[in-house]
Structures are given as structure tokens and as C-alpha cells.
mmCIF file with all atom_site columns, C-alpha atoms in Angstrom:
data_model
loop_
_atom_site.group_PDB
_atom_site.id
_atom_site.type_symbol
_atom_site.label_atom_id
_atom_site.label_alt_id
_atom_site.label_comp_id
_atom_site.label_asym_id
_atom_site.label_entity_id
_atom_site.label_seq_id
_atom_site.pdbx_PDB_ins_code
_atom_site.Cartn_x
_atom_site.Cartn_y
_atom_site.Cartn_z
_atom_site.occupancy
_atom_site.B_iso_or_equiv
_atom_site.pdbx_formal_charge
_atom_site.auth_seq_id
_atom_site.auth_comp_id
_atom_site.auth_asym_id
_atom_site.auth_atom_id
_atom_site.pdbx_PDB_model_num
ATOM 1   C CA . MET A 1 1   ? 59.591  -2.766  -2.972  1.00 0.00 ? 276 MET A CA 1
ATOM 2   C CA . LYS A 1 2   ? 58.373  -2.601  0.633   1.00 0.00 ? 277 LYS A CA 1
ATOM 3   C CA . LYS A 1 3   ? 55.474  -0.369  -0.444  1.00 0.00 ? 278 LYS A CA 1
ATOM 4   C CA . ILE A 1 4   ? 54.381  -2.860  -3.102  1.00 0.00 ? 279 ILE A CA 1
ATOM 5   C CA . SER A 1 5   ? 54.597  -5.755  -0.640  1.00 0.00 ? 280 SER A CA 1
ATOM 6   C CA . PHE A 1 6   ? 52.578  -3.795  1.903   1.00 0.00 ? 281 PHE A CA 1
ATOM 7   C CA . LEU A 1 7   ? 49.929  -2.881  -0.714  1.00 0.00 ? 282 LEU A CA 1
ATOM 8   C CA . LEU A 1 8   ? 49.731  -6.496  -1.862  1.00 0.00 ? 283 LEU A CA 1
ATOM 9   C CA . PHE A 1 9   ? 49.314  -7.633  1.746   1.00 0.00 ? 284 PHE A CA 1
ATOM 10  C CA . CYS A 1 10  ? 46.501  -5.077  2.263   1.00 0.00 ? 285 CYS A CA 1
ATOM 11  C CA . VAL A 1 11  ? 44.656  -6.212  -0.882  1.00 0.00 ? 286 VAL A CA 1
ATOM 12  C CA . VAL A 1 12  ? 44.920  -9.914  0.042   1.00 0.00 ? 287 VAL A CA 1
ATOM 13  C CA . PHE A 1 13  ? 43.817  -9.209  3.618   1.00 0.00 ? 288 PHE A CA 1
ATOM 14  C CA . SER A 1 14  ? 40.791  -7.137  2.552   1.00 0.00 ? 289 SER A CA 1
ATOM 15  C CA . LEU A 1 15  ? 39.757  -9.772  -0.017  1.00 0.00 ? 290 LEU A CA 1
ATOM 16  C CA . SER A 1 16  ? 39.973  -12.592 2.513   1.00 0.00 ? 291 SER A CA 1
ATOM 17  C CA . PHE A 1 17  ? 38.036  -10.495 5.058   1.00 0.00 ? 292 PHE A CA 1
ATOM 18  C CA . SER A 1 18  ? 35.233  -9.747  2.551   1.00 0.00 ? 293 SER A CA 1
ATOM 19  C CA . LEU A 1 19  ? 35.066  -13.427 1.503   1.00 0.00 ? 294 LEU A CA 1
ATOM 20  C CA . ALA A 1 20  ? 34.756  -14.413 5.169   1.00 0.00 ? 295 ALA A CA 1
ATOM 21  C CA . GLN A 1 21  ? 31.903  -11.920 5.585   1.00 0.00 ? 296 GLN A CA 1
ATOM 22  C CA . GLU A 1 22  ? 30.142  -13.332 2.503   1.00 0.00 ? 297 GLU A CA 1
ATOM 23  C CA . ALA A 1 23  ? 30.472  -16.850 3.952   1.00 0.00 ? 298 ALA A CA 1
ATOM 24  C CA . ASP A 1 24  ? 28.544  -15.634 7.014   1.00 0.00 ? 299 ASP A CA 1
ATOM 25  C CA . LYS A 1 25  ? 25.497  -14.728 4.891   1.00 0.00 ? 300 LYS A CA 1
ATOM 26  C CA . VAL A 1 26  ? 22.560  -16.701 3.570   1.00 0.00 ? 301 VAL A CA 1
ATOM 27  C CA . CYS A 1 27  ? 20.299  -15.176 0.947   1.00 0.00 ? 302 CYS A CA 1
ATOM 28  C CA . LEU A 1 28  ? 16.791  -15.232 -0.445  1.00 0.00 ? 303 LEU A CA 1
ATOM 29  C CA . ASN A 1 29  ? 17.327  -14.250 -4.060  1.00 0.00 ? 304 ASN A CA 1
ATOM 30  C CA . LYS A 1 30  ? 15.341  -11.709 -6.058  1.00 0.00 ? 305 LYS A CA 1
ATOM 31  C CA . GLY A 1 31  ? 12.636  -13.447 -8.084  1.00 0.00 ? 306 GLY A CA 1
ATOM 32  C CA . THR A 1 32  ? 12.223  -16.393 -5.700  1.00 0.00 ? 307 THR A CA 1
ATOM 33  C CA . TYR A 1 33  ? 8.665   -17.730 -5.853  1.00 0.00 ? 308 TYR A CA 1
ATOM 34  C CA . ILE A 1 34  ? 6.984   -18.341 -2.506  1.00 0.00 ? 309 ILE A CA 1
ATOM 35  C CA . SER A 1 35  ? 3.629   -20.108 -2.013  1.00 0.00 ? 310 SER A CA 1
ATOM 36  C CA . VAL A 1 36  ? 0.939   -18.085 -0.266  1.00 0.00 ? 311 VAL A CA 1
ATOM 37  C CA . LYS A 1 37  ? -2.415  -19.534 0.811   1.00 0.00 ? 312 LYS A CA 1
ATOM 38  C CA . PHE A 1 38  ? -5.766  -18.076 1.748   1.00 0.00 ? 313 PHE A CA 1
ATOM 39  C CA . LEU A 1 39  ? -7.134  -18.838 5.206   1.00 0.00 ? 314 LEU A CA 1
ATOM 40  C CA . ASP A 1 40  ? -10.639 -17.699 4.193   1.00 0.00 ? 315 ASP A CA 1
ATOM 41  C CA . PRO A 1 41  ? -12.801 -18.201 1.109   1.00 0.00 ? 316 PRO A CA 1
ATOM 42  C CA . VAL A 1 42  ? -13.082 -15.286 -1.323  1.00 0.00 ? 317 VAL A CA 1
ATOM 43  C CA . ASN A 1 43  ? -15.757 -14.485 -3.903  1.00 0.00 ? 318 ASN A CA 1
ATOM 44  C CA . SER A 1 44  ? -15.569 -12.079 -6.852  1.00 0.00 ? 319 SER A CA 1
ATOM 45  C CA . LYS A 1 45  ? -19.126 -10.885 -6.129  1.00 0.00 ? 320 LYS A CA 1
ATOM 46  C CA . THR A 1 46  ? -18.521 -9.787  -2.514  1.00 0.00 ? 321 THR A CA 1
ATOM 47  C CA . CYS A 1 47  ? -14.740 -9.170  -2.835  1.00 0.00 ? 322 CYS A CA 1
ATOM 48  C CA . ASN A 1 48  ? -14.065 -9.918  0.824   1.00 0.00 ? 323 ASN A CA 1
ATOM 49  C CA . ILE A 1 49  ? -10.361 -9.653  1.646   1.00 0.00 ? 324 ILE A CA 1
ATOM 50  C CA . PRO A 1 50  ? -9.169  -12.991 3.025   1.00 0.00 ? 325 PRO A CA 1
ATOM 51  C CA . ARG A 1 51  ? -6.359  -13.591 5.468   1.00 0.00 ? 326 ARG A CA 1
ATOM 52  C CA . ALA A 1 52  ? -3.263  -14.959 3.742   1.00 0.00 ? 327 ALA A CA 1
ATOM 53  C CA . VAL A 1 53  ? -0.146  -16.720 5.060   1.00 0.00 ? 328 VAL A CA 1
ATOM 54  C CA . ILE A 1 54  ? 3.070   -18.299 3.800   1.00 0.00 ? 329 ILE A CA 1
ATOM 55  C CA . ALA A 1 55  ? 2.105   -21.860 2.796   1.00 0.00 ? 330 ALA A CA 1
ATOM 56  C CA . GLY A 1 56  ? 5.350   -23.617 3.759   1.00 0.00 ? 331 GLY A CA 1
ATOM 57  C CA . ASP A 1 57  ? 8.703   -22.902 5.376   1.00 0.00 ? 332 ASP A CA 1
ATOM 58  C CA . VAL A 1 58  ? 11.070  -20.905 3.142   1.00 0.00 ? 333 VAL A CA 1
ATOM 59  C CA . TYR A 1 59  ? 14.772  -21.750 3.279   1.00 0.00 ? 334 TYR A CA 1
ATOM 60  C CA . ASP A 1 60  ? 17.929  -20.223 1.796   1.00 0.00 ? 335 ASP A CA 1
ATOM 61  C CA . GLU A 1 61  ? 19.139  -21.280 -1.641  1.00 0.00 ? 336 GLU A CA 1
ATOM 62  C CA . TRP A 1 62  ? 20.799  -24.427 -0.183  1.00 0.00 ? 337 TRP A CA 1
ATOM 63  C CA . GLY A 1 63  ? 17.793  -25.445 1.870   1.00 0.00 ? 338 GLY A CA 1
ATOM 64  C CA . GLU A 1 64  ? 19.710  -25.245 5.151   1.00 0.00 ? 339 GLU A CA 1
ATOM 65  C CA . HIS A 1 65  ? 18.585  -22.094 6.963   1.00 0.00 ? 340 HIS A CA 1
ATOM 66  C CA . LEU A 1 66  ? 14.964  -21.174 7.711   1.00 0.00 ? 341 LEU A CA 1
ATOM 67  C CA . LEU A 1 67  ? 14.266  -17.622 6.505   1.00 0.00 ? 342 LEU A CA 1
ATOM 68  C CA . ILE A 1 68  ? 10.445  -17.375 6.607   1.00 0.00 ? 343 ILE A CA 1
ATOM 69  C CA . LYS A 1 69  ? 8.216   -19.633 8.719   1.00 0.00 ? 344 LYS A CA 1
ATOM 70  C CA . ALA A 1 70  ? 5.082   -21.283 7.364   1.00 0.00 ? 345 ALA A CA 1
ATOM 71  C CA . GLY A 1 71  ? 1.997   -19.475 8.666   1.00 0.00 ? 346 GLY A CA 1
ATOM 72  C CA . THR A 1 72  ? 3.619   -16.024 8.644   1.00 0.00 ? 347 THR A CA 1
ATOM 73  C CA . VAL A 1 73  ? 1.014   -13.394 7.719   1.00 0.00 ? 348 VAL A CA 1
ATOM 74  C CA . VAL A 1 74  ? 1.170   -11.940 4.188   1.00 0.00 ? 349 VAL A CA 1
ATOM 75  C CA . ASP A 1 75  ? -0.257  -8.507  3.426   1.00 0.00 ? 350 ASP A CA 1
ATOM 76  C CA . ILE A 1 76  ? -2.260  -8.646  0.198   1.00 0.00 ? 351 ILE A CA 1
ATOM 77  C CA . GLN A 1 77  ? -4.263  -6.383  -2.080  1.00 0.00 ? 352 GLN A CA 1
ATOM 78  C CA . LEU A 1 78  ? -7.377  -7.709  -3.820  1.00 0.00 ? 353 LEU A CA 1
ATOM 79  C CA . ASN A 1 79  ? -9.141  -6.430  -6.938  1.00 0.00 ? 354 ASN A CA 1
ATOM 80  C CA . CYS A 1 80  ? -12.399 -8.055  -8.023  1.00 0.00 ? 355 CYS A CA 1
ATOM 81  C CA . ARG A 1 81  ? -14.747 -7.863  -10.987 1.00 0.00 ? 356 ARG A CA 1
ATOM 82  C CA . ARG A 1 82  ? -18.238 -9.326  -10.730 1.00 0.00 ? 357 ARG A CA 1
ATOM 83  C CA . GLY A 1 83  ? -19.802 -11.488 -13.406 1.00 0.00 ? 358 GLY A CA 1
ATOM 84  C CA . THR A 1 84  ? -22.721 -9.764  -15.132 1.00 0.00 ? 359 THR A CA 1
ATOM 85  C CA . LEU A 1 85  ? -25.827 -10.600 -17.176 1.00 0.00 ? 360 LEU A CA 1
ATOM 86  C CA . VAL A 1 86  ? -24.208 -9.207  -20.342 1.00 0.00 ? 361 VAL A CA 1
ATOM 87  C CA . GLY A 1 87  ? -21.501 -11.841 -20.301 1.00 0.00 ? 362 GLY A CA 1
ATOM 88  C CA . ASP A 1 88  ? -18.686 -10.296 -18.247 1.00 0.00 ? 363 ASP A CA 1
ATOM 89  C CA . VAL A 1 89  ? -16.872 -13.038 -16.374 1.00 0.00 ? 364 VAL A CA 1
ATOM 90  C CA . GLY A 1 90  ? -15.889 -12.665 -12.721 1.00 0.00 ? 365 GLY A CA 1
ATOM 91  C CA . ARG A 1 91  ? -12.235 -12.114 -11.947 1.00 0.00 ? 366 ARG A CA 1
ATOM 92  C CA . ILE A 1 92  ? -10.047 -11.862 -8.849  1.00 0.00 ? 367 ILE A CA 1
ATOM 93  C CA . GLU A 1 93  ? -6.561  -10.340 -8.920  1.00 0.00 ? 368 GLU A CA 1
ATOM 94  C CA . VAL A 1 94  ? -4.392  -10.847 -5.847  1.00 0.00 ? 369 VAL A CA 1
ATOM 95  C CA . VAL A 1 95  ? -1.170  -8.957  -5.229  1.00 0.00 ? 370 VAL A CA 1
ATOM 96  C CA . ALA A 1 96  ? 1.067   -10.072 -2.369  1.00 0.00 ? 371 ALA A CA 1
ATOM 97  C CA . ILE A 1 97  ? 2.657   -6.979  -0.837  1.00 0.00 ? 372 ILE A CA 1
ATOM 98  C CA . SER A 1 98  ? 4.913   -8.133  1.997   1.00 0.00 ? 373 SER A CA 1
ATOM 99  C CA . THR A 1 99  ? 5.621   -10.545 4.834   1.00 0.00 ? 374 THR A CA 1
ATOM 100 C CA . LYS A 1 100 ? 8.186   -10.852 7.660   1.00 0.00 ? 375 LYS A CA 1
ATOM 101 C CA . ALA A 1 101 ? 11.321  -13.005 7.857   1.00 0.00 ? 376 ALA A CA 1
ATOM 102 C CA . VAL A 1 102 ? 12.222  -14.947 11.004  1.00 0.00 ? 377 VAL A CA 1
ATOM 103 C CA . ASP A 1 103 ? 14.418  -12.028 12.144  1.00 0.00 ? 378 ASP A CA 1
ATOM 104 C CA . GLY A 1 104 ? 11.553  -9.532  11.713  1.00 0.00 ? 379 GLY A CA 1
ATOM 105 C CA . ARG A 1 105 ? 12.863  -8.048  8.476   1.00 0.00 ? 380 ARG A CA 1
ATOM 106 C CA . LEU A 1 106 ? 10.260  -6.916  5.926   1.00 0.00 ? 381 LEU A CA 1
ATOM 107 C CA . ILE A 1 107 ? 10.245  -9.028  2.753   1.00 0.00 ? 382 ILE A CA 1
ATOM 108 C CA . GLN A 1 108 ? 8.529   -7.297  -0.167  1.00 0.00 ? 383 GLN A CA 1
ATOM 109 C CA . PHE A 1 109 ? 6.962   -8.983  -3.174  1.00 0.00 ? 384 PHE A CA 1
ATOM 110 C CA . ASP A 1 110 ? 6.818   -8.007  -6.836  1.00 0.00 ? 385 ASP A CA 1
ATOM 111 C CA . SER A 1 111 ? 3.534   -6.335  -7.828  1.00 0.00 ? 386 SER A CA 1
ATOM 112 C CA . GLU A 1 112 ? 2.731   -9.022  -10.422 1.00 0.00 ? 387 GLU A CA 1
ATOM 113 C CA . PRO A 1 113 ? -0.841  -10.200 -9.648  1.00 0.00 ? 388 PRO A CA 1
ATOM 114 C CA . ALA A 1 114 ? -2.092  -13.770 -9.401  1.00 0.00 ? 389 ALA A CA 1
ATOM 115 C CA . ILE A 1 115 ? -5.240  -13.855 -11.559 1.00 0.00 ? 390 ILE A CA 1
ATOM 116 C CA . PHE A 1 116 ? -8.263  -16.125 -11.102 1.00 0.00 ? 391 PHE A CA 1
ATOM 117 C CA . ASN A 1 117 ? -10.912 -15.939 -13.854 1.00 0.00 ? 392 ASN A CA 1
ATOM 118 C CA . GLY A 1 118 ? -14.477 -17.251 -13.778 1.00 0.00 ? 393 GLY A CA 1
ATOM 119 C CA . ASN A 1 119 ? -16.034 -19.402 -16.491 1.00 0.00 ? 394 ASN A CA 1
ATOM 120 C CA . GLU A 1 120 ? -18.284 -18.131 -19.242 1.00 0.00 ? 395 GLU A CA 1
ATOM 121 C CA . ALA A 1 121 ? -21.783 -19.267 -18.353 1.00 0.00 ? 396 ALA A CA 1
ATOM 122 C CA . LEU A 1 122 ? -25.390 -18.424 -19.044 1.00 0.00 ? 397 LEU A CA 1
ATOM 123 C CA . LEU A 1 123 ? -26.060 -17.921 -15.348 1.00 0.00 ? 398 LEU A CA 1
ATOM 124 C CA . VAL A 1 124 ? -24.345 -15.018 -13.601 1.00 0.00 ? 399 VAL A CA 1
ATOM 125 C CA . SER A 1 125 ? -23.812 -17.067 -10.443 1.00 0.00 ? 400 SER A CA 1
ATOM 126 C CA . ARG A 1 126 ? -21.691 -19.539 -12.409 1.00 0.00 ? 401 ARG A CA 1
ATOM 127 C CA . SER A 1 127 ? -19.495 -16.813 -13.923 1.00 0.00 ? 402 SER A CA 1
ATOM 128 C CA . GLN A 1 128 ? -18.393 -15.584 -10.475 1.00 0.00 ? 403 GLN A CA 1
ATOM 129 C CA . VAL A 1 129 ? -15.029 -16.664 -9.090  1.00 0.00 ? 404 VAL A CA 1
ATOM 130 C CA . LYS A 1 130 ? -15.213 -18.543 -5.796  1.00 0.00 ? 405 LYS A CA 1
ATOM 131 C CA . LEU A 1 131 ? -11.937 -19.513 -4.157  1.00 0.00 ? 406 LEU A CA 1
ATOM 132 C CA . LYS A 1 132 ? -11.939 -21.938 -1.261  1.00 0.00 ? 407 LYS A CA 1
ATOM 133 C CA . GLU A 1 133 ? -10.013 -21.682 1.976   1.00 0.00 ? 408 GLU A CA 1
ATOM 134 C CA . GLY A 1 134 ? -6.537  -23.129 1.336   1.00 0.00 ? 409 GLY A CA 1
ATOM 135 C CA . THR A 1 135 ? -6.286  -21.887 -2.260  1.00 0.00 ? 410 THR A CA 1
ATOM 136 C CA . THR A 1 136 ? -2.643  -21.056 -3.005  1.00 0.00 ? 411 THR A CA 1
ATOM 137 C CA . PHE A 1 137 ? -0.846  -18.713 -5.366  1.00 0.00 ? 412 PHE A CA 1
ATOM 138 C CA . GLN A 1 138 ? 2.776   -17.770 -6.014  1.00 0.00 ? 413 GLN A CA 1
ATOM 139 C CA . ALA A 1 139 ? 4.381   -14.481 -4.951  1.00 0.00 ? 414 ALA A CA 1
ATOM 140 C CA . LYS A 1 140 ? 7.781   -13.383 -6.287  1.00 0.00 ? 415 LYS A CA 1
ATOM 141 C CA . THR A 1 141 ? 10.351  -11.614 -4.077  1.00 0.00 ? 416 THR A CA 1
ATOM 142 C CA . LEU A 1 142 ? 11.168  -8.068  -5.157  1.00 0.00 ? 417 LEU A CA 1
ATOM 143 C CA . ASN A 1 143 ? 14.820  -7.880  -4.031  1.00 0.00 ? 418 ASN A CA 1
ATOM 144 C CA . ASN A 1 144 ? 17.737  -9.943  -2.755  1.00 0.00 ? 419 ASN A CA 1
ATOM 145 C CA . TYR A 1 145 ? 17.529  -10.414 1.014   1.00 0.00 ? 420 TYR A CA 1
ATOM 146 C CA . CYS A 1 146 ? 20.659  -11.550 2.850   1.00 0.00 ? 421 CYS A CA 1
ATOM 147 C CA . PHE A 1 147 ? 20.791  -12.642 6.482   1.00 0.00 ? 422 PHE A CA 1
ATOM 148 C CA . ARG A 1 148 ? 23.588  -13.460 8.900   1.00 0.00 ? 423 ARG A CA 1
ATOM 149 C CA . ARG A 1 149 ? 24.272  -17.176 9.015   1.00 0.00 ? 424 ARG A CA 1
ATOM 150 C CA . VAL A 1 150 ? 23.353  -18.528 12.434  1.00 0.00 ? 425 VAL A CA 1
ATOM 151 C CA . THR A 1 151 ? 25.622  -21.327 13.631  1.00 0.00 ? 426 THR A CA 1
ATOM 152 C CA . GLU A 1 152 ? 24.919  -23.481 16.644  1.00 0.00 ? 427 GLU A CA 1
#
């Protein structure tokens, strides 16, 4: 009987300890969409790679703890297609790769591209895609990211 009581005590203690550890964590869940904005204009004809940053502060799922600051640099990949005389429409595909959390941890994004298409037009210049500075797109987090809860 003493062995069973001791085992029961150990199980209850380990469960309460793990629950206390979980309470000390805040998370950014897999699949969370985060707004990213361009700091420079981009054009499908020249395919210049713009600087990109997090558009607004990103908080945990309860909106209490800051996890990623607005203005944090985002690494991106850009693929462009020019508009042509034979009717091909310009296109820009942007893939957010990663950014940094407030604690310096690398946050990776899903490889799903944000796609910007030009308009069909008789003039090639009008079929190009031109994105202005401040244009935003959504990037989706690749994994769950948990952080230690910071209490004041």
C-alpha cells in the first residue's frame, strides 16, 4: 500500500510541476498570420528586392505579451515575371522566410507565396505589377513558438 501511495504522490507531483511549467509559457501558434510590409517600391519589370518589416506588434494568443516588435526586419524571397507584348501579364511572388522574436529567436514562415498579378492590357507598361512602399501581405508561421512568460 505504501508503494502505491508513493507512486500516486509522484504522479500528482510531476503533473502539477509540468502544469506549472506550462503556465510559465506564452506561445505563437503554428499557422498564425502576421502582416509584413514593404519599405521600398517593387516592380515586376526590374524585380528589385525591397526591404520588408513586420507591420505591427505581434502578441501571444491572449494579446498580453509582446513576441515580435513592429519594424523587425523580415527576410524575403522575390520571384518576378515581366509583362510582354504577346499578352503575358506581370507577376510578383513574395515568400517571407524568417524574422526575429523579441528574445532573438528565429521565427520561420511557411513557404506559401503572396502573389500580386498585373492587369491584362494592350500596353506592356500597364501589364507590369508596381507595388508601392507600404504595401502589405500576410506571412504564416511555420511552427509553434513558445517563450517564457516574463512577469514584472
